């Protein structure tokens, strides 16, 4: 095997100055050459949005000679990956890691998450990719306990690669390092957000809304990411971007489509 | 079975005044009571973005007594569905249809599409949902040929429902009605966008980028949505929001995770 130093692309959705991405950078510099391309402002809940109707800016943040090359980008997390791959990196990276997200991206949150969309975009481009999230929304969250696990998971993906069309969604419980029981490979729990809109009025008398909501886990399986997190484990869900419900094709073929 | 009139929610990502959604409204009024909640401006390529860090506005566009109730919303397509279900509709709709999108959402485009994300959001909320798209980006595209097929597909979903956790991604080829060969149930083709960034300079000398690209279909299967569309068929892909790559779980369990 080629012993060249791995090239690792790092992005996130909380913005380039978030503590979570700083932790991720500190771990990844132990594993390879690191290039960071991350949004210049928070882009949470952007899903897989891309910027097609406005311009994109890249700003080089790091100075020549810095150990890590860093760019901020005016676009979404997915834009960051596309720009990195096409405009910044001289070769396809060996790994793309996204996060560490401030807040969980387990279960259905994978759909809304900018962190996971960036990892998915890398996966679509054929790059082994991992999204990391910590179940703690605080800006001052303690990311220290995640470090050895992130290093182990990333090192393993660098060594073994990932199955074709698959990326990893890794979520950490909010626990101290010695309280973490280990890693569980899991499936996405069946859960959803029960929305509640907070309806208010502007000072000028116009109604407006804030989206709020409560996370509802309807899934009692012990093989889910939610179960793993609630029981002290780190959840690792293999995620795919082939959204075809293959099991439903046969059933739909029994319908009367062409009469 | 209850013979009450079906309640149908309509949304899109091209904005409430797009010809595509107008066509969809004209068909759906033949099948039930229609409520429209759609973005007040184009929101293409928004993926599954939601608005959590800014306010949301709803504007009732229709007048009392109008056949169709219409609201425009300041948010994303997913916001529209959430607001409709939680703030506007008195009961859960029997069907949510999104589109007709101006441009294809076949293959990997399902990931980037605001049209499909709105349908997916409805699916997550337990509402039978269909996204419709026409392979023609023109504002003046001819939607007439899609009408009888849309009516047939929507009527069938209203009658039979959809499998749990499944929505439909329906794409129309750009063909006259008598050129359309029929409907094919298909899987999402393995394809991607080969990006090319158009790098320009502002009048003030600062670099900026436009995202452009070319769609590359790497999939030669005859059971894909791309094959169906290229061969004169309407493609119907059952889509799921459980992104777990179930086939990869066993393989990942052979890795050495907890040493």
XYZ file of C-alpha atoms in Angstrom:
518
model
C 0.000 0.000 0.000
C 1.098 3.529 -0.753
C 2.514 5.099 2.394
C 1.899 8.691 1.314
C 0.356 10.987 3.895
C -3.445 10.965 3.713
C -5.169 14.137 2.542
C -8.128 14.993 4.773
C -10.847 17.541 3.980
C -12.691 19.021 6.956
C -15.948 20.937 6.882
C -18.974 21.558 9.111
C -22.214 23.506 9.291
C -21.698 25.538 12.473
C -19.149 27.754 10.749
C -15.375 27.785 10.595
C -14.899 29.317 14.041
C -17.030 26.781 15.936
C -15.304 24.861 18.751
C -16.515 21.575 17.244
C -14.548 21.958 14.011
C -11.499 23.118 15.982
C -11.577 19.809 17.891
C -11.918 17.864 14.662
C -8.948 19.699 13.155
C -6.803 18.941 16.203
C -7.493 15.206 15.836
C -7.129 15.011 12.062
C -3.706 16.688 12.034
C -2.519 13.517 13.825
C -3.645 11.431 10.836
C -2.735 13.404 7.737
C -2.499 16.660 5.825
C -5.549 18.737 6.597
C -7.432 21.251 4.472
C -10.418 23.024 5.994
C -13.171 24.549 3.864
C -16.085 25.582 6.045
C -18.937 28.099 5.995
C -18.092 31.625 7.106
C -21.273 31.673 9.217
C -23.552 29.094 10.881
C -25.453 26.989 8.334
C -27.302 24.556 10.554
C -30.415 22.836 9.220
C -29.471 23.732 5.656
C -30.002 20.149 4.527
C -28.482 19.456 1.145
C -28.943 23.037 -0.074
C -26.606 24.316 -2.775
C -26.091 27.835 -4.080
C -27.100 28.164 -7.718
C -28.772 31.558 -7.848
C -26.091 33.624 -6.189
C -22.335 33.980 -6.164
C -19.901 32.102 -3.951
C -16.851 33.548 -2.225
C -13.823 31.743 -0.835
C -11.490 33.408 1.646
C -8.147 31.918 2.555
C -7.874 32.279 6.312
C -4.598 30.521 7.019
C -1.250 32.109 6.222
C 1.502 30.557 4.101
C 3.457 28.143 6.271
C 0.573 27.391 8.645
C 0.254 23.695 9.451
C -3.362 23.613 8.332
C -4.756 25.274 5.215
C -8.091 26.933 5.915
C -10.698 28.587 3.739
C -14.011 30.085 4.716
C -16.800 30.009 2.162
C -19.912 32.130 1.774
C -22.042 29.134 0.800
C -23.635 26.071 2.331
C -21.796 23.015 3.691
C -22.413 21.213 0.387
C -21.012 24.196 -1.528
C -17.886 23.955 0.644
C -17.276 20.349 -0.381
C -17.864 21.077 -4.071
C -15.519 24.085 -4.012
C -12.870 22.188 -2.068
C -12.857 19.263 -4.459
C -13.012 21.303 -7.644
C -11.143 24.518 -6.887
C -8.847 24.038 -3.894
C -7.540 20.494 -3.536
C -4.942 19.283 -5.997
C -6.138 15.694 -5.675
C -9.197 13.834 -4.409
C -8.950 13.652 -0.605
C -8.613 10.282 1.115
C -11.202 11.238 3.691
C -13.754 13.949 4.323
C -14.897 14.580 7.885
C -17.677 16.958 8.834
C -18.412 18.399 12.275
C -18.108 18.005 15.133
C -21.662 19.243 15.091
C -22.950 21.091 18.127
C -26.040 18.933 18.627
C -27.167 15.448 17.686
C -27.709 14.332 14.106
C -29.064 10.935 15.024
C -32.248 9.446 13.635
C -34.332 11.637 11.283
C -32.033 14.620 11.950
C -29.715 13.186 9.305
C -32.199 14.555 6.753
C -32.073 18.165 7.991
C -28.414 18.302 8.916
C -25.919 20.434 7.031
C -23.119 18.466 8.704
C -24.391 15.203 7.285
C -25.205 16.717 3.883
C -21.597 17.821 3.523
C -20.446 14.283 4.328
C -23.030 12.911 1.910
C -21.820 15.222 -0.855
C -18.300 13.882 -0.344
C -19.701 10.357 -0.478
C -21.452 11.128 -3.773
C -18.105 12.314 -5.112
C -16.562 8.967 -4.154
C -14.688 10.192 -1.072
C -14.883 8.132 2.157
C -16.827 10.427 4.474
C -17.857 10.672 8.119
C -20.099 13.147 9.921
C -19.466 13.585 13.660
C -21.970 15.111 16.077
C -22.147 15.549 19.837
C -25.512 15.476 21.653
C -24.885 18.854 23.207
C -26.012 22.115 21.595
C -23.840 24.303 23.822
C -21.159 26.374 22.159
C -19.031 25.495 25.221
C -19.740 21.756 24.955
C -16.938 19.469 26.125
C -15.559 17.818 22.975
C -12.523 16.288 24.730
C -14.121 12.858 25.357
C -14.793 12.431 21.623
C -11.168 12.770 20.557
C -9.785 9.223 20.966
C -12.894 7.716 19.374
C -12.811 10.103 16.417
C -9.176 9.265 15.851
C -9.885 5.529 15.973
C -12.889 5.715 13.640
C -11.180 7.979 11.122
C -8.002 5.882 11.153
C -10.028 2.777 10.481
C -11.878 4.367 7.565
C -8.581 5.624 6.135
C -7.213 2.082 6.339
C -10.215 0.061 5.203
C -12.274 2.506 3.163
C -16.048 2.294 3.197
C -18.501 0.205 1.175
C -19.476 1.792 -2.144
C -22.165 4.442 -1.734
C -21.949 4.456 2.063
C -20.858 7.143 4.538
C -20.940 7.146 8.340
C -23.125 9.145 10.703
C -21.348 9.134 14.079
C -23.103 10.570 17.136
C -21.619 10.954 20.610
C -23.621 10.936 23.834
C -23.012 13.841 26.201
C -20.862 11.867 28.620
C -17.437 11.916 30.173
C -14.876 9.699 28.495
C -14.919 6.984 31.160
C -18.722 6.904 31.048
C -18.804 6.066 27.328
C -19.441 2.333 26.982
C -18.110 1.959 23.442
C -19.266 2.074 19.825
C -22.453 0.514 18.410
C -23.161 0.060 14.715
C -26.812 1.042 14.476
C -29.707 1.845 12.191
C -31.488 5.195 11.961
C -34.297 5.213 14.538
C -37.839 5.885 13.318
C -38.466 9.262 14.882
C -39.688 12.699 13.946
C -40.102 16.225 15.182
C -43.475 17.193 16.581
C -43.460 20.805 15.532
C -44.893 23.627 17.480
C -44.873 27.078 15.937
C -44.445 29.991 18.298
C -46.735 32.625 16.801
C -45.875 36.244 17.586
C -46.597 39.712 16.292
C -44.175 42.253 14.949
C -44.254 45.693 16.609
C -46.308 46.632 13.531
C -49.007 44.031 14.130
C -48.031 41.404 11.557
C -48.047 37.739 12.538
C -44.844 35.751 12.278
C -43.656 32.339 13.414
C -40.692 30.677 15.048
C -40.246 27.004 14.318
C -39.833 25.007 17.517
C -40.585 21.418 18.279
C -40.109 18.322 20.287
C -38.217 15.241 19.158
C -40.388 12.125 19.332
C -38.794 8.676 19.102
C -41.436 6.142 18.036
C -38.897 3.347 17.699
C -38.316 0.905 20.561
C -35.691 -1.189 18.764
C -32.416 -1.813 20.597
C -30.483 -1.668 17.321
C -31.108 2.049 16.712
C -28.866 5.077 17.077
C -31.250 6.563 19.640
C -31.041 3.434 21.795
C -27.244 3.447 21.585
C -26.997 7.107 22.625
C -29.522 6.738 25.449
C -27.548 3.774 26.783
C -24.109 5.340 26.843
C -22.791 4.239 23.441
C -21.459 6.126 20.448
C -23.750 5.371 17.478
C -22.332 4.688 14.023
C -24.988 4.497 11.294
C -23.977 3.583 7.744
C -25.866 6.050 5.526
C -26.636 5.787 1.820
C -27.668 8.309 -0.812
C -29.548 5.821 -2.940
C -32.963 6.764 -1.573
C -34.804 4.092 -3.575
C -37.196 2.108 -1.405
C -36.223 -1.070 -3.224
C -38.645 -3.172 -1.162
C -41.563 -1.106 -2.495
C -40.828 -1.590 -6.199
C -42.511 -4.978 -6.433
C -45.606 -3.743 -4.622
C -45.935 -0.683 -6.862
C -45.604 -2.895 -9.916
C -48.847 -4.616 -8.941
C -50.690 -1.316 -9.375
C -52.559 -0.542 -12.552
C -50.349 2.120 -14.136
C -50.809 1.951 -17.869
C -54.443 1.703 -18.711
C -64.705 3.435 3.171
C -65.432 7.013 4.081
C -66.577 8.924 1.035
C -65.588 12.346 2.359
C -63.780 14.642 -0.044
C -60.003 14.175 0.127
C -57.941 17.062 1.505
C -54.901 17.737 -0.670
C -51.929 19.919 0.287
C -49.921 21.372 -2.593
C -46.475 22.924 -2.405
C -43.393 23.366 -4.590
C -39.953 24.947 -4.670
C -40.247 27.221 -7.694
C -42.543 29.587 -5.814
C -46.291 30.022 -5.644
C -46.579 31.815 -8.991
C -44.738 29.188 -11.047
C -46.665 27.668 -13.980
C -45.809 24.183 -12.691
C -47.728 24.552 -9.448
C -50.621 26.159 -11.330
C -50.903 23.008 -13.443
C -50.796 20.822 -10.347
C -53.554 22.877 -8.713
C -55.750 22.546 -11.798
C -55.474 18.751 -11.692
C -55.866 18.343 -7.939
C -59.089 20.376 -7.784
C -60.601 17.481 -9.776
C -59.735 15.098 -6.943
C -60.421 16.934 -3.720
C -60.317 20.061 -1.581
C -57.056 21.842 -2.232
C -54.928 24.002 0.063
C -51.757 25.536 -1.365
C -48.853 26.606 0.855
C -45.834 27.453 -1.268
C -42.731 29.640 -1.059
C -43.177 33.303 -1.941
C -40.011 33.145 -4.077
C -38.020 30.446 -5.880
C -36.352 27.993 -3.489
C -34.777 25.525 -5.878
C -31.883 23.391 -4.689
C -32.740 24.133 -1.076
C -32.568 20.451 -0.176
C -34.174 19.698 3.151
C -33.341 23.122 4.603
C -35.544 24.466 7.389
C -35.682 27.926 8.933
C -34.651 27.894 12.576
C -32.630 31.073 12.925
C -35.051 33.529 11.400
C -38.735 34.307 11.412
C -41.364 32.839 9.096
C -44.227 34.718 7.494
C -47.432 33.351 6.001
C -49.577 35.423 3.660
C -53.054 34.361 2.675
C -53.301 34.998 -1.051
C -56.746 33.656 -1.843
C -59.894 35.514 -0.916
C -62.804 34.135 1.104
C -65.000 32.118 -1.235
C -62.219 31.221 -3.671
C -62.291 27.561 -4.716
C -58.697 27.033 -3.624
C -57.144 28.328 -0.393
C -53.642 29.648 -1.014
C -50.875 30.858 1.255
C -47.413 32.050 0.367
C -44.649 31.502 2.900
C -41.330 33.250 3.407
C -39.538 29.990 4.157
C -38.288 26.874 2.416
C -40.441 24.131 0.881
C -40.025 22.048 4.057
C -41.110 25.033 6.173
C -44.240 25.271 3.997
C -45.240 21.702 4.793
C -44.577 22.124 8.511
C -46.587 25.355 8.671
C -49.420 23.889 6.611
C -49.779 20.827 8.809
C -49.400 22.632 12.115
C -50.911 26.084 11.578
C -53.233 26.040 8.577
C -54.914 22.690 7.988
C -57.655 21.611 10.376
C -56.837 17.941 9.808
C -54.000 15.856 8.407
C -54.248 15.955 4.608
C -54.958 12.763 2.665
C -52.266 13.599 0.142
C -49.419 16.065 -0.315
C -48.209 16.804 -3.830
C -45.177 18.927 -4.633
C -44.276 20.505 -7.973
C -44.621 20.336 -10.842
C -40.945 21.174 -10.728
C -39.464 23.071 -13.645
C -36.613 20.620 -14.310
C -35.886 16.983 -13.606
C -35.474 15.577 -10.102
C -34.488 12.125 -11.260
C -31.487 10.211 -9.995
C -29.195 11.988 -7.504
C -31.152 15.239 -7.958
C -33.620 13.897 -5.416
C -31.000 14.821 -2.788
C -30.727 18.489 -3.782
C -34.354 19.077 -4.658
C -36.602 21.342 -2.628
C -39.594 19.808 -4.426
C -38.697 16.338 -3.224
C -37.733 17.518 0.264
C -41.206 18.992 0.704
C -42.722 15.659 -0.327
C -40.317 13.853 1.987
C -41.282 16.095 4.898
C -44.916 15.183 4.308
C -43.893 11.519 4.201
C -42.089 11.876 7.527
C -45.297 13.326 8.966
C -47.184 10.250 7.804
C -48.918 11.864 4.820
C -48.941 10.017 1.451
C -46.747 12.242 -0.704
C -45.687 12.624 -4.327
C -43.179 14.942 -5.973
C -43.754 15.717 -9.659
C -41.087 17.110 -11.997
C -40.857 17.776 -15.718
C -37.517 17.461 -17.548
C -37.770 21.002 -18.880
C -36.291 23.997 -17.057
C -38.223 26.542 -19.117
C -40.672 28.772 -17.323
C -42.867 28.324 -20.423
C -42.565 24.532 -20.399
C -45.600 22.649 -21.705
C -47.138 20.947 -18.666
C -50.335 19.887 -20.498
C -49.108 16.360 -21.355
C -48.484 15.604 -17.678
C -52.054 16.267 -16.565
C -53.813 12.928 -17.203
C -50.901 10.987 -15.737
C -50.732 13.157 -12.633
C -54.443 12.693 -12.107
C -54.132 8.924 -12.493
C -51.134 8.617 -10.151
C -52.597 10.889 -7.477
C -55.989 9.149 -7.645
C -54.307 5.800 -7.198
C -52.307 6.985 -4.184
C -55.464 8.479 -2.666
C -57.211 5.141 -3.110
C -54.446 2.729 -2.125
C -52.135 4.785 0.082
C -48.401 4.166 0.011
C -46.207 1.690 1.874
C -45.076 2.930 5.283
C -42.099 5.300 5.047
C -42.301 5.599 1.254
C -43.088 8.557 -1.022
C -43.014 8.803 -4.808
C -40.610 10.712 -7.032
C -42.362 11.115 -10.397
C -40.453 12.552 -13.362
C -41.871 13.335 -16.789
C -39.874 13.301 -20.019
C -40.165 16.425 -22.176
C -42.515 14.857 -24.704
C -45.928 15.399 -26.252
C -48.701 13.350 -24.707
C -48.941 10.840 -27.547
C -45.172 10.345 -27.470
C -45.184 9.241 -23.814
C -44.966 5.451 -23.723
C -46.317 4.980 -20.210
C -45.185 4.732 -16.603
C -42.198 2.733 -15.301
C -41.545 1.967 -11.641
C -37.803 2.522 -11.384
C -34.858 2.843 -9.058
C -32.716 5.964 -8.604
C -29.898 5.834 -11.183
C -26.301 6.038 -9.947
C -25.325 9.423 -11.290
C -23.724 12.641 -10.118
C -22.934 16.192 -11.105
C -19.489 16.865 -12.473
C -19.082 20.378 -11.149
C -17.377 23.156 -12.936
C -17.005 26.465 -11.167
C -17.127 29.544 -13.323
C -14.546 31.814 -11.653
C -15.027 35.539 -12.226
C -13.921 38.812 -10.710
C -16.072 41.512 -9.179
C -15.623 45.016 -10.644
C -13.477 45.538 -7.521
C -11.075 42.693 -8.284
C -12.328 40.038 -5.870
C -12.709 36.447 -7.096
C -16.104 34.816 -6.960
C -17.646 31.626 -8.290
C -20.771 30.420 -10.021
C -21.609 26.775 -9.536
C -22.237 25.063 -12.859
C -21.889 21.473 -13.865
C -22.708 18.600 -16.073
C -24.917 15.674 -15.141
C -23.102 12.364 -15.542
C -25.059 9.099 -15.514
C -22.698 6.242 -14.658
C -25.530 3.718 -14.509
C -26.372 1.554 -17.513
C -29.200 -0.372 -15.855
C -32.516 -0.493 -17.695
C -34.431 -0.373 -14.417
C -33.409 3.207 -13.558
C -35.307 6.473 -13.692
C -32.774 7.866 -16.176
C -33.330 4.941 -18.528
C -37.098 5.340 -18.313
C -36.947 9.067 -19.088
C -34.467 8.621 -21.947
C -36.748 5.988 -23.449
C -39.994 7.913 -23.394
C -41.434 6.736 -20.077
C -42.560 8.551 -16.950
C -40.378 7.356 -14.071
C -41.861 6.600 -10.655
C -39.247 5.945 -7.958
C -40.370 4.901 -4.472
C -38.231 6.987 -2.105
C -37.509 6.393 1.584
C -36.205 8.615 4.353
C -34.633 5.790 6.310
C -31.121 6.452 4.989
C -29.593 3.459 6.810
C -27.418 1.372 4.498
C -28.752 -1.811 6.094
C -26.553 -4.005 3.879
C -23.430 -2.372 5.357
C -24.236 -3.016 9.018
C -22.939 -6.582 9.008
C -19.709 -5.573 7.280
C -19.062 -2.729 9.732
C -19.642 -5.096 12.636
C -16.588 -7.094 11.525
C -14.403 -4.048 12.178
C -12.474 -3.711 15.404
C -14.398 -0.942 17.160
C -14.009 -1.444 20.877
C -10.409 -2.232 21.639
